[in-house]
XYZ file of C-alpha atoms in Angstrom:
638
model
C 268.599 32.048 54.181
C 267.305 28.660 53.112
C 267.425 25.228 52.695
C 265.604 23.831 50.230
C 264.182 20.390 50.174
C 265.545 17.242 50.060
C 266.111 15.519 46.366
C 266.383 11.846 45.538
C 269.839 11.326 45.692
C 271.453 10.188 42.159
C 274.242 7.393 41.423
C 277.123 8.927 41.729
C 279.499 9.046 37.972
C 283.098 8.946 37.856
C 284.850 11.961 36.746
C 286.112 11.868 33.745
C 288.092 14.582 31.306
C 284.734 14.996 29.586
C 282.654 15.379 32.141
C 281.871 19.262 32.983
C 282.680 19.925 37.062
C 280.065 21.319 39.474
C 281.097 24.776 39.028
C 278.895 27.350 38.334
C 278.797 31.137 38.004
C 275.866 33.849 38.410
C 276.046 36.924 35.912
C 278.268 39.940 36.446
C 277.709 42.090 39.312
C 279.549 45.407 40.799
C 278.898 46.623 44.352
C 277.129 50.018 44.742
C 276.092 51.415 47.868
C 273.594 51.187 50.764
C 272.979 54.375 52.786
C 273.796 56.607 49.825
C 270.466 54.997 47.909
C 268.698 55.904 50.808
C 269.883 59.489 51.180
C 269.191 59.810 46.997
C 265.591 58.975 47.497
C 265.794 60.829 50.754
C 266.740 64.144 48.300
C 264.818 63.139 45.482
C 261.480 62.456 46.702
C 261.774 63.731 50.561
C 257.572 63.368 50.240
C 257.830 59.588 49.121
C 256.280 57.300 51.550
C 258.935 55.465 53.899
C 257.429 53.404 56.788
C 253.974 52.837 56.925
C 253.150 52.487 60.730
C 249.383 51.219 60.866
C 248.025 54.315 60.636
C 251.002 57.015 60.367
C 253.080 57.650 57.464
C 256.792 58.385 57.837
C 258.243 60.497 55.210
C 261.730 59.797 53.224
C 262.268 63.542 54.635
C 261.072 61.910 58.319
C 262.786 58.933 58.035
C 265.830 60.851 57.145
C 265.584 63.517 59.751
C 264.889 60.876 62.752
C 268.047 59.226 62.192
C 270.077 62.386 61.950
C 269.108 63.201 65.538
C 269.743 59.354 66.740
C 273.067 59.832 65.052
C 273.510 63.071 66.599
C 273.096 62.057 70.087
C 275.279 59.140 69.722
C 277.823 60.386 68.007
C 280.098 61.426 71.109
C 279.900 57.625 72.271
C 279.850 55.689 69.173
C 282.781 55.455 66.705
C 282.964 54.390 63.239
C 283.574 50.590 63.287
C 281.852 50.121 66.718
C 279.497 47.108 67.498
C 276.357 48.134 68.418
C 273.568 45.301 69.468
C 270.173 46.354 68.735
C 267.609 44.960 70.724
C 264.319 46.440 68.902
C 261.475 44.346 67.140
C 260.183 45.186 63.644
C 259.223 49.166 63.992
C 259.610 52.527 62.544
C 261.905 52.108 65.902
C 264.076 49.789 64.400
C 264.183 51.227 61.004
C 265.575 54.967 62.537
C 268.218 52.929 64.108
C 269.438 50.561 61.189
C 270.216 54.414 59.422
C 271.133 56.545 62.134
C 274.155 53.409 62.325
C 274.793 53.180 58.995
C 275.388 57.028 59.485
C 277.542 56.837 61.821
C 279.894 54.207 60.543
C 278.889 52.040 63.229
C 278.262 48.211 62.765
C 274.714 47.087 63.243
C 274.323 44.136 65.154
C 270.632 42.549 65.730
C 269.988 40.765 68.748
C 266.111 40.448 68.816
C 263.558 42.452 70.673
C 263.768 40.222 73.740
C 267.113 38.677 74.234
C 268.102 35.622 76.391
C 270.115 37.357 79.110
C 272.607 34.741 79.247
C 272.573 35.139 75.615
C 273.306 38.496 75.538
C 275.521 38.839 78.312
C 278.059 35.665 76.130
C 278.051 37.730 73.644
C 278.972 41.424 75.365
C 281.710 39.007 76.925
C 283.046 37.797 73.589
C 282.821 41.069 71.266
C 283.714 44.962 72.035
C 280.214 45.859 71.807
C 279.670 49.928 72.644
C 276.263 49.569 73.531
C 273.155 47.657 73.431
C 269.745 49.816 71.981
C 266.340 49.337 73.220
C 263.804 49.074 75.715
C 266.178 48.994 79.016
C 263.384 46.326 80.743
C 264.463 43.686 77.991
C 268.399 44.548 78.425
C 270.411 42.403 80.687
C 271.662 43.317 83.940
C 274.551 45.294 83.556
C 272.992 47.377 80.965
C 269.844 48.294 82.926
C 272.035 49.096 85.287
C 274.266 50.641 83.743
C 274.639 54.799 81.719
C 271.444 55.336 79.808
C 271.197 57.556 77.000
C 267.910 58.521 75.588
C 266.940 58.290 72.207
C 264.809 60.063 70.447
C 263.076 56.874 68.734
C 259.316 56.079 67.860
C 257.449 54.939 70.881
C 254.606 54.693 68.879
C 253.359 51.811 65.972
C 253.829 48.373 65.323
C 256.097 46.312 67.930
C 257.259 49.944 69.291
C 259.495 50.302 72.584
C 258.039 51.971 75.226
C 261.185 53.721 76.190
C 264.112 53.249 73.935
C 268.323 54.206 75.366
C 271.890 53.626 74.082
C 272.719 51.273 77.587
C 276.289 51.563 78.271
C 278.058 49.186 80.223
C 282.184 49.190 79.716
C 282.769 46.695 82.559
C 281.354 43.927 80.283
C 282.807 44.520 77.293
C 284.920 41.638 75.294
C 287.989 42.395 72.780
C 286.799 41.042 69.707
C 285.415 43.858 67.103
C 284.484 43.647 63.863
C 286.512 43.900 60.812
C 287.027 46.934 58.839
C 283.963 47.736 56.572
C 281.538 45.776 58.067
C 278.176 46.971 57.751
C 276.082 44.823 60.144
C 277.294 41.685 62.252
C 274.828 38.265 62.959
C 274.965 35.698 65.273
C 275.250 32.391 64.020
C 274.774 28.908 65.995
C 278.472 28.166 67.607
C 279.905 24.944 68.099
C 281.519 26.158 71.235
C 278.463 26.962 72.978
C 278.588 30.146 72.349
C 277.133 31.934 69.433
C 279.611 33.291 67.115
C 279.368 37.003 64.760
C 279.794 37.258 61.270
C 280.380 40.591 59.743
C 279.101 41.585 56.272
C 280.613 44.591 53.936
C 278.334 47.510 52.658
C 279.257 46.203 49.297
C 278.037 42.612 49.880
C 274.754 43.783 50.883
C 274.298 45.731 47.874
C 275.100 43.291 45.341
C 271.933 41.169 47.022
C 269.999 44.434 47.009
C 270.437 45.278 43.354
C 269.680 41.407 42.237
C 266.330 42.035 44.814
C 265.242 45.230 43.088
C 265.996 43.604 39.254
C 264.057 40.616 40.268
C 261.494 41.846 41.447
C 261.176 45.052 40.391
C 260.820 46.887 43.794
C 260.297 50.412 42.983
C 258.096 53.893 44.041
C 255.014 52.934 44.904
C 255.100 49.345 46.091
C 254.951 48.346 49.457
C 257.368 45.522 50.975
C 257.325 43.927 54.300
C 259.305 43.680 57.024
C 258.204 40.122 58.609
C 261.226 38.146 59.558
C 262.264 37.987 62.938
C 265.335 40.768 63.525
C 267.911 38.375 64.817
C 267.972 36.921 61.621
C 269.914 38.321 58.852
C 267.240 38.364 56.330
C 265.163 41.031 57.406
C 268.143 43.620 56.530
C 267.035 42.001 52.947
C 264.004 43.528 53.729
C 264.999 46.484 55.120
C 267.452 47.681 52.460
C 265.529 46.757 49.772
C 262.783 48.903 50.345
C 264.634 52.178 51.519
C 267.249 52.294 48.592
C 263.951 51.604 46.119
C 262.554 54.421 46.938
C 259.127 51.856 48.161
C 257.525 52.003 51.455
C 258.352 49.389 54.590
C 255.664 48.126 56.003
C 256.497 46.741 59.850
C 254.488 43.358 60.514
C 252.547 42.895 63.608
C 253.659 40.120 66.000
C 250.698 37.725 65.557
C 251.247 37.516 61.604
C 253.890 34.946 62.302
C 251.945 32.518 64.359
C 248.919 32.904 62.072
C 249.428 31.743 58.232
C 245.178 33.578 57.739
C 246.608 37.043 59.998
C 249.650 37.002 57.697
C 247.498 36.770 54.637
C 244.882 39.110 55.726
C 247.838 41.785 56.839
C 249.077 41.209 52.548
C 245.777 41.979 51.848
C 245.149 44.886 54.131
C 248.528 46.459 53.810
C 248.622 46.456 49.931
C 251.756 44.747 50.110
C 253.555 43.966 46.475
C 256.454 42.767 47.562
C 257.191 40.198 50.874
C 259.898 38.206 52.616
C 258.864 34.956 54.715
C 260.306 31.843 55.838
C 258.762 28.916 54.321
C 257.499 27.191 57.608
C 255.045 30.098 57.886
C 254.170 29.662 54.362
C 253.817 26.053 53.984
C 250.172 26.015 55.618
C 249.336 28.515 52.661
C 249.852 26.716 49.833
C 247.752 23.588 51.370
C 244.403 25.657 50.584
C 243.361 28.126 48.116
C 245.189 31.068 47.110
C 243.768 34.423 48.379
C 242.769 35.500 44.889
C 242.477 39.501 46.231
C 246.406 40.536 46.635
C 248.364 42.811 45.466
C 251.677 40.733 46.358
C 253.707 40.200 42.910
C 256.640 38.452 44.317
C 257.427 36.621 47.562
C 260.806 35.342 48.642
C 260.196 32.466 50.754
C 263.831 30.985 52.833
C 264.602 29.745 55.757
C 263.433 25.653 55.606
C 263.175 23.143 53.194
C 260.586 23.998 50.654
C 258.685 20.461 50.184
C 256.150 21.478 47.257
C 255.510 23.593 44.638
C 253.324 26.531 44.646
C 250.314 25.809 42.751
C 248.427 27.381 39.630
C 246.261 29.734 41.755
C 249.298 31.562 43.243
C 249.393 34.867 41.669
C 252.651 35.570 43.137
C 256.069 35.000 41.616
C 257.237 32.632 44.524
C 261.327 32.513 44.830
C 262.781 29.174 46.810
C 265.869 31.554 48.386
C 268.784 29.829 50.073
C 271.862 31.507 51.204
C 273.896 31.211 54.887
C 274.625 34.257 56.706
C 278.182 33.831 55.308
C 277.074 34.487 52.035
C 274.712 37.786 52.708
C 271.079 36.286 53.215
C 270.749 35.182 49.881
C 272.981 32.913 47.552
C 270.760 30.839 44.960
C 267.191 31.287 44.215
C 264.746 29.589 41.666
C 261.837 31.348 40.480
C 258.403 29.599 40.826
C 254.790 31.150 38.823
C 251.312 29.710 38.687
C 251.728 29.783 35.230
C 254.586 27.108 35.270
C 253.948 23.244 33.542
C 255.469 22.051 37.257
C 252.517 24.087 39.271
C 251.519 21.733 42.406
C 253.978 19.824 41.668
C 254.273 17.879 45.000
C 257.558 17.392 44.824
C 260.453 19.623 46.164
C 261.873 22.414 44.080
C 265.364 22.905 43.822
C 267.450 26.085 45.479
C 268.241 27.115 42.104
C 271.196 29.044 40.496
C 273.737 31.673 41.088
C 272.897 34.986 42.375
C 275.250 37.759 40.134
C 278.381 38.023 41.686
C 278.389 34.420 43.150
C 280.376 31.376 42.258
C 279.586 28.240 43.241
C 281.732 25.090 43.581
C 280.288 21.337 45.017
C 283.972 19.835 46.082
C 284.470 16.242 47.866
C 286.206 15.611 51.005
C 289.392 17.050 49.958
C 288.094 20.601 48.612
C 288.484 19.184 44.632
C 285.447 19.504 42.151
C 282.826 16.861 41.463
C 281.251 16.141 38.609
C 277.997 17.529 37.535
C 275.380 15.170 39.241
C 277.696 13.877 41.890
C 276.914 15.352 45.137
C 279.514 16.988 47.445
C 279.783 20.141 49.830
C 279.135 23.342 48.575
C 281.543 25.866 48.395
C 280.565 29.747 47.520
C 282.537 32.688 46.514
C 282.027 35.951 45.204
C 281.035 39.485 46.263
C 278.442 37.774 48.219
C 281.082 36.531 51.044
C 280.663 38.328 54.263
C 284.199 39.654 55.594
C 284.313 36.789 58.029
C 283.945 35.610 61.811
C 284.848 38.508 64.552
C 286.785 35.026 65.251
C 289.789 34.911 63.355
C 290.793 30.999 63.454
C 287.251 30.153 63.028
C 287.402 32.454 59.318
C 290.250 30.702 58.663
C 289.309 27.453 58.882
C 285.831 28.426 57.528
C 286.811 30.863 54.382
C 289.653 28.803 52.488
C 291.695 29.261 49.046
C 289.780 27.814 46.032
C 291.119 24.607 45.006
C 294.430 24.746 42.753
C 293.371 23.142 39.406
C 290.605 25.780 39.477
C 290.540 28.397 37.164
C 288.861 31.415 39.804
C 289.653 34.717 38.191
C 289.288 36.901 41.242
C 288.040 34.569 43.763
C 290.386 34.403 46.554
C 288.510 32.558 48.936
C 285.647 30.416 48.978
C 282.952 29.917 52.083
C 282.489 25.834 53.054
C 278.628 25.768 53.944
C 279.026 22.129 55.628
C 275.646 21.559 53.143
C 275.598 18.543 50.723
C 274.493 19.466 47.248
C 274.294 18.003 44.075
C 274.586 20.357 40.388
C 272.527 19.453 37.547
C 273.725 19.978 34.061
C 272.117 23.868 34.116
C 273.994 24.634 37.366
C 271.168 24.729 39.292
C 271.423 23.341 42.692
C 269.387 20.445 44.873
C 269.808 20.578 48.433
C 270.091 16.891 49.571
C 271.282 17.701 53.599
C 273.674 18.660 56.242
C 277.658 17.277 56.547
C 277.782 18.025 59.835
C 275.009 18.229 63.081
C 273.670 21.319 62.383
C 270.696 21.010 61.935
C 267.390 23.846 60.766
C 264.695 23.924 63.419
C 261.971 26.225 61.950
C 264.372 28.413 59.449
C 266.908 28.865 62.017
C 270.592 27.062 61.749
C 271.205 25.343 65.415
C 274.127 23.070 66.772
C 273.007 20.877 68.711
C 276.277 21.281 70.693
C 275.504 24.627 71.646
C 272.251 23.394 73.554
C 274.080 20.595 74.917
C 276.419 23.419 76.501
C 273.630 25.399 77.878
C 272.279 22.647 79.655
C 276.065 21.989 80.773
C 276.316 25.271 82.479
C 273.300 24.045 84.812
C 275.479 22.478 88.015
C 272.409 19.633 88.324
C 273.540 18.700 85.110
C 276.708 16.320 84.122
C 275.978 15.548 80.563
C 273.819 16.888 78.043
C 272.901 15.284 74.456
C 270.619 16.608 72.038
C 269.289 15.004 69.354
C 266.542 15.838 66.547
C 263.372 13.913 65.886
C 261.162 14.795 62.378
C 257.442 13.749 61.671
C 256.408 12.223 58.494
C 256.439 15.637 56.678
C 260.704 16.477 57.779
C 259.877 19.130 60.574
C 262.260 18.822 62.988
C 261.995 19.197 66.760
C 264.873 19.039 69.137
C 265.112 16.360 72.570
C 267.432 16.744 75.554
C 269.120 13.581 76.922
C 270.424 14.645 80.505
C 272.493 12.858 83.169
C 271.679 14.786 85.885
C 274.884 15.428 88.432
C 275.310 12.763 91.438
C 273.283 14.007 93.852
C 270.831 15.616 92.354
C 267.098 15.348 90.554
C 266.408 17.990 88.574
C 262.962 18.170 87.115
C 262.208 18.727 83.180
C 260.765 21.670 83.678
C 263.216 23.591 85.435
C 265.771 22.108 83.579
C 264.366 23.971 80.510
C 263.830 27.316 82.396
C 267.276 27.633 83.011
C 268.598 27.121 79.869
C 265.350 29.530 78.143
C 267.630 32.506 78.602
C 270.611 30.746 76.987
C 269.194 30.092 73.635
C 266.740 31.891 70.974
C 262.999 30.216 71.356
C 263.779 27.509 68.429
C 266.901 26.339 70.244
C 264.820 24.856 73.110
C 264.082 21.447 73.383
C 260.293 20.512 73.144
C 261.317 17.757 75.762
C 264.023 16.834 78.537
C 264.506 12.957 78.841
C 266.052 12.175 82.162
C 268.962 9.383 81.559
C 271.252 6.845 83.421
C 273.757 7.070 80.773
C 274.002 7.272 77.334
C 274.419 4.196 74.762
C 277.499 4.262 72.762
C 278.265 3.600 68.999
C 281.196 0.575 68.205
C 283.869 4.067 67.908
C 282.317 4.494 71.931
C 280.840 7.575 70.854
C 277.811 8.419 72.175
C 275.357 6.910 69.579
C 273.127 9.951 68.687
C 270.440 7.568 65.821
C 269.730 4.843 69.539
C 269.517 7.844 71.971
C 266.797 9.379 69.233
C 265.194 6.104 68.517
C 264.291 6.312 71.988
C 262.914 9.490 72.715
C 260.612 8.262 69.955
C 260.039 4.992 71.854
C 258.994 7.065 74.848
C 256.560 9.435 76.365
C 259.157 12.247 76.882
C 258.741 14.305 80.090
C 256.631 17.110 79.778
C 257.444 20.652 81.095
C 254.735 21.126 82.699
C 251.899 18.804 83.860
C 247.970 19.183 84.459
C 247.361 18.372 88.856
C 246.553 14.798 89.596
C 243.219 16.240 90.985
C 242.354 16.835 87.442
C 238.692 15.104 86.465
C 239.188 15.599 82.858
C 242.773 14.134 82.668
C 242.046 11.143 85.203
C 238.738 10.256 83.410
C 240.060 10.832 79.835
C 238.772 13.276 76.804
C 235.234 14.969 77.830
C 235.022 16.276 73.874
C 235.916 15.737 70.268
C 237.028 18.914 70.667
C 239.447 18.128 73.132
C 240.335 15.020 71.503
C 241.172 17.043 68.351
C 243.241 19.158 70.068
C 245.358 17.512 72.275
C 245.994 14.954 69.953
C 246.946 17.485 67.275
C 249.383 19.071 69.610
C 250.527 15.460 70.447
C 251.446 14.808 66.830
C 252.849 18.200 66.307
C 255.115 17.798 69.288
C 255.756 14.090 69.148
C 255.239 14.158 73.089
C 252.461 11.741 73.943
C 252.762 12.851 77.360
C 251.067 16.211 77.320
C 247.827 16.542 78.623
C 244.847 19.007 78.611
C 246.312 20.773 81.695
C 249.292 21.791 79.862
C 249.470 25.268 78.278
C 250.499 25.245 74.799
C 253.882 27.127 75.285
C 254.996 25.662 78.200
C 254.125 22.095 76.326
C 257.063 23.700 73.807
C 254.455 25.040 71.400
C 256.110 27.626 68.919
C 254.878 30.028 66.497
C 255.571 27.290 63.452
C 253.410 24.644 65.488
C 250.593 27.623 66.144
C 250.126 27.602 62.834
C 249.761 23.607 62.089
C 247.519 23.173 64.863
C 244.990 26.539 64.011
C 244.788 25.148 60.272
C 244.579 21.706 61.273
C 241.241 23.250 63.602
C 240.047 24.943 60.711
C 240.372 21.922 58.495
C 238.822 19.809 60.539
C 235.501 21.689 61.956
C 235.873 24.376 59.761
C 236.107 26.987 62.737
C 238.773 29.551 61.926
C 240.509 30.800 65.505
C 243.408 32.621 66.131
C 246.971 32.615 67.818
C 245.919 34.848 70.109
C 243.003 32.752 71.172
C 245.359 29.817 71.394
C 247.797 32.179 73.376
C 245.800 33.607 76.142
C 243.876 30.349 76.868
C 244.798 28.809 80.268
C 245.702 25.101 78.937
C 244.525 23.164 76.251
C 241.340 22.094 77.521
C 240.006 25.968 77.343
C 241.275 26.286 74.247
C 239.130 22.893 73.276
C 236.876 24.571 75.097
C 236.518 28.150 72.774
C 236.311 25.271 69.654
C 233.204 24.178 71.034
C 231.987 27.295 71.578
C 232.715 28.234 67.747
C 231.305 24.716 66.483
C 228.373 24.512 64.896
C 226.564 21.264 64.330
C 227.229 19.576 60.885
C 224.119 18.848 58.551
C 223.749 14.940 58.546
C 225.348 13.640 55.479
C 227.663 16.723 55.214
């Protein structure tokens, strides 16, 4: 779910027979179940509060009753152990669905609200998926084309469908299903190209669930959130937690994730106790005071490196979660509170210990065990491990046999993260970097070789390279290096149009850097650090580019308001080259950058705006332009 910052990087020791190997193990834990939790509340307290919806309340006895009749209606279509891609947002909606699967035996499979239709139709190629549920306007071709069957799903709330249908579609269907048991499925970043499924047990969900609701105490009468972003696995964290507490879900709006002051003000007006977020939306909050008027207890914060310490004010617990999709969301955590000696602490905290039921083993190159202190990959095991890849080479090669001179009593296979770790002497972990080119752009896990492939798939394009670039504070940001085809000249821009529906929104490069060639390392591999060192060197090409008729643009900055902003969405970019004319989106602005540049604003003039604001403004220059409006003259000396 997260990686955690960055450590100083300690001399590595020799092992020795008395030194104690980086092997570490979280307390006893049992699997339970899922869906029957649900169904006790569901008979226990039928009156209990479920989903709150803005203003409507939905019932354990609702809840309960809406799925029945999704299940009912798709029960002559949809077999036990069938995929089933959901293409809902964060919704009463979505919630219906997630049971009315579980119900059925069916395997869950999140795709987002609006899926790339390249994307999507990859993946219906690749896996035996029955049917794709939602909206059919956001469903690729084939399906809104296809059989509909309507559902009897909210229309109504937060992030709601207008229409919602089972699409049906058997000419596109692929061969690969999941394995037996599986719960839910997630995409992952492939190194193919293509993204690849991994398929999680019932009983390796609930062993996270049951640490979730002893941690924090989750229970009738709180309220926790359901925030993160519903192709990622975490939000089933989320999800689960709250319906087999017997607590109420509470569905965020859209704008709370480009907006760090909408996401607190949604805490505060929600009565939220208990939330999930990743930590590039939370970062901008613990850079100013702590809302001292929440009800939130205990926040689980994943996704990114953490690079700081809560401070004293935060009333919250605050846990630093980490954990790949391979490993069920969430795999080590360590437990922050205001009232901690290490409070502010500027420097990174680490990803902590073992989760019950998880092992955890640093190895070297060859799969044997380092020394506490020495870093090395990290290996995990336990009821945590998801069943495996719908890919069975790829599990193999992934999910191997625990080292020989290991004494594992029943651990039969261990998951290779590719991350580089280092133990300390209490078996808590620091995260210290990738082995491989993966690589997080905000929270999400991306190979750079599957954007290099999507670009590849363009006929104007011969060669694709993608490298990553990071500011001063680590955030990442992702730059194409094309050689276009002989013959042709593709622009930037339509360069990253085309490959838009390929790739989830923090796949895309922020810039396209049109190339001769490509210089090559002393192996004559293309040399990834030179091609990177000169994106930075260079104004890259921006996607889209004010007129040349444009006054303000030929005769520089009219405002310090404009000056603030553009350069501010320079910096956050690292693209010198956009201008006022550019719209923020199309300049590769995302919801983690929305949220630097409003609280860089605020800082700065002290004028609070929102994402919506930033969103609906032509180009940069009226958004500059709305500043001013907001601005009020400074007393002298102030």
């Amino acid at each position: 779910m997260i990686q955690s910052p960055t450590a100083a990087v300690a001399p590595a020791t020799p092992l020795d027979a008395g030194s104690p190997l980086s092997v570490a193990h979280g307390p006893a834990a049992e699997p339970t179940g899922v869906l029957a939790r649900f169904e006790d509340w569901a008979r226990r307290t039928p009156q209990a509060t479920a989903v709150i919806d803005r203003t409507q309340i939905w019932t354990y006895q609702d809840l309960d009753a809406a799925a029945a009749l999704v299940a009912a209606d798709l029960a002559d279509r949809v077999r036990p152990g069938d995929l089933v891609g959901v293409c809902l947002d964060r919704s009463t909606a979505l919630v219906v669905t997630a049971v009315a699967l579980a119900r059925l035996g069916a395997v869950y499979l999140p795709l987002g609200p609006r899926p790339g239709e390249r994307r999507i139709q990859a993946v219906t190629e690749d896996l035996d998926v029955a049917c794709l549920i939602g909206d059919p306007a956001v469903l690729p071709e084939e399906h809104r084309g296809g059989e509909h069957a309507l559902l009897p799903l909210p229309t109504g709330g937060v992030n709601a469908p207008a229409t919602a249908v089972a699409a049906f579609a058997d000419s596109v269907r692929g061969t690969r299903r999941a394995p037996e048991g599986a719960l839910y499925a997630v995409l992952t970043s492939g190194s193919t190209g293509r993204p690849k499924a991994v398929a999680v047990a019932e009983s390796s969900l609930s062993v996270a669930l049951d640490w979730y609701r002893a941690e924090t105490g989750l229970a009738p009468g709180d309220r926790q959130s359901l925030l993160i972003g519903v192709a990622f696995d975490p939000h089933l964290l989320e999800l689960w937690a709250a319906l087999t507490s017997g607590a109420a879900l509470v569905p965020a709006p859209d704008d709370t994730r480009w907006d760090s002051h909408l996401l607190t003000d949604w805490w505060r007006d929600s009565g939220l106790t208990h939330a999930v977020a990743a930590t590039p939306t939370v970062e901008p909050l613990l850079d100013r005071p702590w809302p001292q008027d929440l009800k939130l207890r205990h926040l689980v914060v994943g996704g990114d490196r953490m690079r700081r310490r809560p401070g004293a004010d935060v009333t919250a617990t605050v846990h630093n979660a980490y954990g790949p999709a391979e490993a069920t969301v969430v795999t080590t955590t360590h437990t922050m509170r205001g009232t901690d000696p290490e409070a502010g602490d500027p420097t990174p905290p680490p990803i902590g210990t073992a989760l019950p039921g998880v092992t955890l083993v640093v190895t070297d190159d060859e799969g044997r065990p380092v020394a506490r202190g020495q870093e090395g990959e990290l290996r995990v095991g336990g009821h945590c491990l998801a069943l495996g890849y719908l890919d069975p080479e790829l599990t193999a090669r992934r999910f191997t046999s625990p080292p020989q001179e290991l004494a594992l009593p029943a651990i039969d296979r261990l998951y290779r993260t590719g991350d580089r770790v280092r133990m300390n002497a209490d078996g808590s972990l620091d995260f210290l970097g990738r082995l491989d080119d993966q690589v997080k752009i905000s929270g999400v896990r991306i190979e750079p070789v599957e954007v290099e492939a999507a670009f590849e798939q363009d006929p104007r394009v011969r060669t694709a390279v993608v490298t990553v670039l990071r500011d001063g504070s680590g955030h990442g940001r992702l730059v194409a290096h094309v050689r276009p085809a002989d013959g042709t000249a593709p622009a930037a821009a339509d360069l990253l149009d085309a490959v838009r529906p390929w790739l989830p929104e923090q796949a895309v490069p922020t810039a396209v850097r049109i190339v001769d060639g490509f210089p090559l390392d002393a192996n004559g591999k293309v040399d990834r650090p030179a091609l990177a060192a000169q994106a930075q060197a260079q104004a890259p090409v921006a996607p889209r580019t004010a007129t040349t008729d444009d006054p303000a643009d030929a005769t520089g900055i009219a405002t310090e308001s404009e000056r603030l902003v553009l350069t501010t969405v320079r910096d956050l970019l690292g693209r010198p080259g956009i201008r006022l004319g550019d719209h923020f989106t199309d300049a590769g602005g995302t919801s983690v950058v929305a949220a630097r540049l409003l609280a860089t604003v605020e800082r700065e003039t002290g004028v609070r705006l929102r994402a919506p604001e930033l969103l609906r403004s032509t180009d940069l220059r009226a958004f500059a332009a709305l500043l001013d409006q907001r601005r009020t003259p400074r007393p002298e000396g102030a």
